[in-house]
Amino acid sequence: MRRTKQREVILDELVKLRTHPSADELYGRVKKRLPRISLGTVYRNLEILSREGIIRRLETAGSQRRFDGDTGDHQHIRCVSCGCIDDLAAGADRARCDALVAKGTGYRVLGRRVEYLGICPSCRKKSGGS
Amino acid sequence: MRRTKQREVILDELVKLRTHPSADELYGRVKKRLPRISLGTVYRNLEILSREGIIRRLETAGSQRRFDGDTGDHQHIRCVSCGCIDDLAAGADRARCDALVAKGTGYRVLGRRVEYLGICPSCRKKSGGS
DNA sequence: TCAATAATAGTAACTATTCCTGAAAATGTA
DNA sequence: TACATTTTCAGGAATAGTTACTATTATTGA
Ligand SMILES: [Mn+2]
Ligand SMILES: [Mn+2]
Ligand SMILES: [Zn+2]
Ligand SMILES: [Zn+2]
């Protein structure tokens, strides 16, 4: 992976933002510093950077993909009204946690979404893995 | 909301599937029974049915939207290899839960994704709500 | 310095979804 | 029944987000 001006600026802008921007939002920021950059370059570099583990691609619902310059272990809270996403310290412990999260973020907590990730029985069989 | 043949068949196929299909997959099924139906109609009816609370629109990551005929409170587990989504009984309790989930589903559990949902401070201010 | 290689800008293509339009079906009224 | 009103329909165009392609430019290493 080469060091290019574009990649540097994209990473720099993402890391200094704490707002989990979409490619498009980031493109807007980066363009102020590199007016000739294209949206495709932003997408390509976000893809490369997340593949390398330098940034994190958020696996959240919604039509637009979002990215996070913080690769540390943490969860997120999303506003059901405006769609913004804020950080949550790692570790959370069910119902009474809602109060802690609310206190920590200022959000009114309405619910939480939990999705487990793994390898399904049929895929385990196919790849012969344990 | 009127009762139409199309809506009836879409709902029937969704409820009897336990696979959380995308609109497209469901369209394939429904077309066998109603060969003249269009994908647009499937989308429109899934939208109407979920607005009425008769079905559930899954808020999962991934490029395609998925739907669930089961509106009861439950979480999901997704295979990171093939992308399939299975049900999880409601209620889960952190780390040692992974073992329970693995036992219950046959998955190899790799992780979990927790996202809280709520109203952010700035939206609370705007709408004057508590 | 200079060829080899990787990345870029610009744009076309692609995919999932929504929107639009005129026709058909369902429903209400008499 | 007959007709008007409303809802939903199929089909296709439009849109949004993303990826792929291509000719050009920048970076790298000998
Ligand atoms: Mn974050
Ligand atoms: Mn389910
Ligand atoms: Zn908000
Ligand atoms: Zn699988």
XYZ file of C-alpha atoms (C1' of nucleotides) and ligand atoms in Angstrom:
324
model
C 0.000 0.000 0.000
C 1.547 3.236 -1.158
C 1.500 6.449 0.751
C -0.362 8.988 -1.302
C -1.475 12.491 -0.514
C -5.112 11.549 -1.024
C -4.997 8.556 1.295
C -3.245 10.613 3.951
C -5.811 13.380 3.877
C -8.762 10.954 3.884
C -7.384 9.148 6.918
C -6.509 12.379 8.675
C -10.002 13.799 8.212
C -11.699 10.572 9.285
C -9.619 10.179 12.425
C -10.155 13.721 13.557
C -13.919 13.489 13.027
C -15.818 11.794 15.823
C -19.049 11.595 13.835
C -18.818 8.311 11.893
C -19.222 9.964 8.486
C -20.416 8.428 5.254
C -18.082 8.354 2.255
C -19.974 11.280 0.861
C -19.623 13.442 3.971
C -15.945 12.677 4.129
C -15.588 13.510 0.453
C -16.974 16.966 1.216
C -14.335 17.536 3.907
C -11.444 16.156 1.919
C -12.353 18.196 -1.142
C -11.639 21.385 0.767
C -8.019 20.291 1.039
C -7.747 18.443 -2.270
C -10.223 20.077 -4.641
C -9.502 17.671 -7.506
C -10.170 14.450 -5.567
C -13.018 12.237 -6.768
C -15.655 10.391 -4.757
C -14.429 7.138 -6.228
C -11.004 7.716 -4.722
C -12.575 8.251 -1.318
C -14.517 4.990 -1.584
C -11.483 3.088 -2.829
C -9.274 4.356 -0.029
C -11.830 3.781 2.712
C -12.099 0.223 1.433
C -8.314 -0.255 1.436
C -7.855 1.358 4.844
C -10.533 -0.787 6.444
C -9.193 -3.922 4.805
C -5.839 -3.106 6.407
C -7.523 -2.578 9.771
C -6.482 1.069 9.942
C -10.066 2.250 10.064
C -13.353 0.513 10.780
C -16.317 0.153 8.492
C -19.463 0.324 10.574
C -21.909 -2.519 10.199
C -24.989 -0.508 10.898
C -28.366 -0.500 9.270
C -29.302 2.339 6.972
C -28.797 3.087 3.338
C -25.402 4.709 3.674
C -22.233 3.068 4.804
C -20.399 4.749 7.668
C -16.774 4.721 8.721
C -14.975 5.094 12.029
C -11.417 6.256 12.582
C -11.412 4.591 16.002
C -10.691 0.874 15.695
C -10.839 0.220 19.430
C -13.524 -2.085 20.775
C -16.669 -0.067 21.310
C -20.356 -0.142 20.506
C -22.572 2.620 19.164
C -25.777 4.440 19.868
C -27.885 5.800 17.043
C -30.476 8.531 17.142
C -33.718 7.240 15.615
C -34.663 10.802 14.793
C -31.651 12.288 12.988
C -29.674 9.089 12.400
C -26.455 10.303 13.999
C -24.197 7.749 15.628
C -22.233 8.249 18.841
C -19.739 6.068 20.660
C -20.440 3.894 23.644
C -17.717 2.666 25.952
C -17.083 -1.059 25.520
C -19.011 -3.371 27.804
C -22.726 -3.082 28.497
C -24.976 -5.153 30.726
C -28.663 -5.242 29.711
C -31.698 -3.466 31.109
C -30.150 -1.380 33.883
C -27.429 -0.570 31.379
C -29.927 1.555 29.524
C -29.788 4.001 32.386
C -26.010 4.045 32.332
C -25.958 4.583 28.589
C -28.506 7.351 28.892
C -26.461 9.003 31.600
C -23.248 8.634 29.648
C -24.540 9.935 26.334
C -27.454 12.215 27.101
C -29.653 10.121 24.843
C -33.138 8.995 25.710
C -32.642 5.247 25.265
C -35.498 3.569 23.426
C -34.018 0.130 22.844
C -31.074 -1.861 21.703
C -30.334 -4.149 18.820
C -28.238 -7.229 19.392
C -26.995 -9.388 16.579
C -24.679 -12.309 17.122
C -22.180 -13.154 14.434
C -20.755 -16.535 13.618
C -20.510 -19.401 11.206
C -23.692 -21.322 10.526
C -23.809 -25.121 10.752
C -23.938 -25.546 6.985
C -20.892 -23.328 6.432
C -19.001 -25.104 9.210
C -19.615 -28.384 7.459
C -18.530 -27.018 4.090
C -15.215 -25.599 5.300
C -14.499 -28.538 7.594
C -13.728 -26.068 10.406
C -14.542 -26.864 14.044
C -55.763 -1.476 4.360
C -57.509 -3.589 1.762
C -57.199 -7.279 1.406
C -55.765 -8.068 -1.985
C -54.656 -11.314 -3.472
C -51.105 -10.038 -3.904
C -50.791 -8.821 -0.338
C -52.207 -12.082 0.956
C -49.737 -14.210 -0.996
C -46.753 -12.019 -0.063
C -47.638 -12.252 3.621
C -48.325 -15.965 3.414
C -44.979 -16.716 1.782
C -43.072 -14.501 4.213
C -44.677 -16.004 7.292
C -44.101 -19.554 6.213
C -40.442 -18.892 5.410
C -38.146 -18.887 8.404
C -35.222 -17.484 6.462
C -35.637 -13.679 6.688
C -35.719 -13.189 2.917
C -34.951 -10.082 0.918
C -37.678 -8.500 -1.198
C -36.083 -10.083 -4.214
C -36.063 -13.604 -2.802
C -39.679 -13.233 -1.752
C -40.545 -11.940 -5.204
C -39.202 -15.181 -6.676
C -41.458 -17.240 -4.413
C -44.546 -15.131 -4.904
C -44.137 -15.097 -8.671
C -44.681 -18.837 -8.761
C -48.176 -18.263 -7.449
C -48.845 -14.911 -9.111
C -46.784 -14.829 -12.306
C -47.816 -11.285 -13.217
C -46.764 -9.633 -9.944
C -43.999 -7.022 -10.080
C -41.063 -6.446 -7.766
C -42.385 -2.954 -7.088
C -45.596 -4.430 -5.723
C -43.632 -6.683 -3.401
C -41.655 -3.723 -2.076
C -44.787 -1.627 -1.665
C -46.620 -4.344 0.225
C -43.697 -5.219 2.479
C -43.520 -1.540 3.319
C -47.254 -1.360 4.088
C -47.253 -4.585 6.091
C -44.312 -3.521 8.228
C -45.811 -0.073 8.783
C -48.916 -1.823 10.103
C -46.754 -4.000 12.353
C -47.861 -7.212 10.661
C -44.331 -8.053 9.626
C -40.935 -6.801 10.723
C -38.303 -5.112 8.636
C -34.900 -6.222 9.850
C -32.431 -3.518 10.735
C -29.362 -5.455 9.779
C -26.256 -4.439 7.947
C -25.707 -5.602 4.396
C -26.716 -4.324 1.021
C -30.144 -5.925 0.912
C -33.049 -5.288 3.206
C -34.512 -8.330 4.915
C -37.971 -9.041 6.276
C -39.304 -11.234 9.055
C -42.789 -12.718 9.349
C -42.282 -13.147 13.080
C -42.899 -9.895 14.939
C -42.241 -11.365 18.389
C -39.314 -10.021 20.414
C -36.210 -11.852 19.331
C -32.670 -11.198 18.213
C -30.749 -12.660 15.306
C -27.551 -14.445 14.495
C -25.878 -13.961 11.128
C -23.394 -16.198 9.390
C -20.358 -14.144 8.387
C -19.654 -16.666 5.656
C -22.930 -17.053 3.743
C -24.851 -14.139 5.262
C -27.871 -16.170 6.344
C -29.806 -15.000 9.388
C -31.341 -17.246 12.027
C -33.480 -16.518 15.048
C -32.310 -16.269 18.613
C -34.664 -16.602 21.541
C -35.192 -13.264 23.311
C -32.903 -12.505 26.223
C -29.144 -12.927 26.158
C -26.576 -12.199 28.839
C -23.048 -11.433 27.568
C -19.933 -13.559 27.357
C -21.159 -16.889 28.727
C -24.223 -16.327 26.576
C -22.072 -17.013 23.538
C -21.890 -20.629 24.618
C -25.655 -20.797 25.050
C -26.229 -19.236 21.656
C -23.747 -21.621 20.063
C -25.454 -24.569 21.694
C -28.898 -23.356 20.693
C -28.096 -22.602 17.071
C -25.184 -24.809 16.077
C -23.243 -21.712 15.055
C -19.647 -21.072 15.917
C -20.067 -17.704 17.640
C -17.436 -15.162 16.636
C -18.846 -12.034 18.183
C -21.865 -9.869 18.704
C -22.915 -6.429 17.630
C -24.796 -4.228 20.036
C -26.295 -0.953 19.003
C -28.386 1.157 21.324
C -31.175 3.233 19.875
C -32.518 6.463 21.198
C -32.970 10.177 20.769
C -29.809 12.251 20.801
C -29.493 15.327 23.011
C -29.825 17.712 20.091
C -33.015 16.049 18.849
C -34.464 16.002 22.370
C -33.917 19.725 22.602
C -35.488 20.361 19.212
C -38.683 18.410 19.889
C -38.945 19.606 23.479
C -39.475 16.003 24.623
C -38.119 14.743 27.931
C 17.171 8.724 -14.051
C 13.830 5.865 -15.651
C 11.087 1.821 -16.214
C 7.704 -0.753 -13.423
C 3.945 -0.448 -10.767
C 0.159 1.494 -8.136
C -3.113 5.068 -7.627
C -5.756 8.776 -9.576
C -9.748 11.571 -11.911
C -13.547 11.168 -14.468
C -17.151 8.709 -15.952
C -19.929 4.673 -17.040
C -22.175 0.816 -15.153
C -24.475 -1.628 -11.676
C -27.790 -2.854 -7.845
C -31.298 -2.063 -4.641
C -35.014 0.702 -3.949
C -38.520 4.252 -4.757
C -41.479 6.892 -7.662
C -44.735 7.630 -11.414
C -48.584 6.600 -14.581
C -52.550 4.828 -16.510
C -55.351 0.635 -15.864
C -57.831 -2.601 -13.031
C -59.981 -4.076 -8.876
C -62.394 -3.289 -4.656
C -65.703 -0.795 -2.257
C -69.539 2.499 -1.334
C -74.086 4.292 -2.648
C -78.407 4.034 -4.481
C -77.868 -3.792 -10.438
C -75.096 0.735 -12.116
C -72.116 4.026 -11.372
C -68.648 6.855 -8.699
C -64.809 6.759 -5.546
C -60.816 4.929 -3.685
C -57.093 1.753 -3.441
C -53.935 -1.074 -5.459
C -51.922 -2.825 -9.433
C -48.006 -3.759 -13.257
C -44.546 -1.947 -15.629
C -41.095 0.900 -16.279
C -38.431 5.186 -15.390
C -35.834 7.478 -11.970
C -32.790 7.779 -8.056
C -29.035 6.860 -4.672
C -25.148 4.596 -3.268
C -21.430 2.118 -4.762
C -18.178 -0.200 -7.838
C -15.715 -0.902 -12.231
C -13.284 0.777 -16.159
C -9.763 3.504 -18.659
C -6.427 6.611 -19.843
C -3.305 9.506 -17.293
C -0.312 10.684 -13.405
C 2.422 9.832 -9.203
C 5.373 6.914 -6.470
C 8.872 3.739 -5.912
C 13.166 1.127 -6.280
C 17.164 -0.129 -9.016
Mn -17.224 4.783 16.985
Mn -36.394 -13.560 13.030
Zn -30.724 13.103 16.749
Zn -23.354 -19.833 6.554
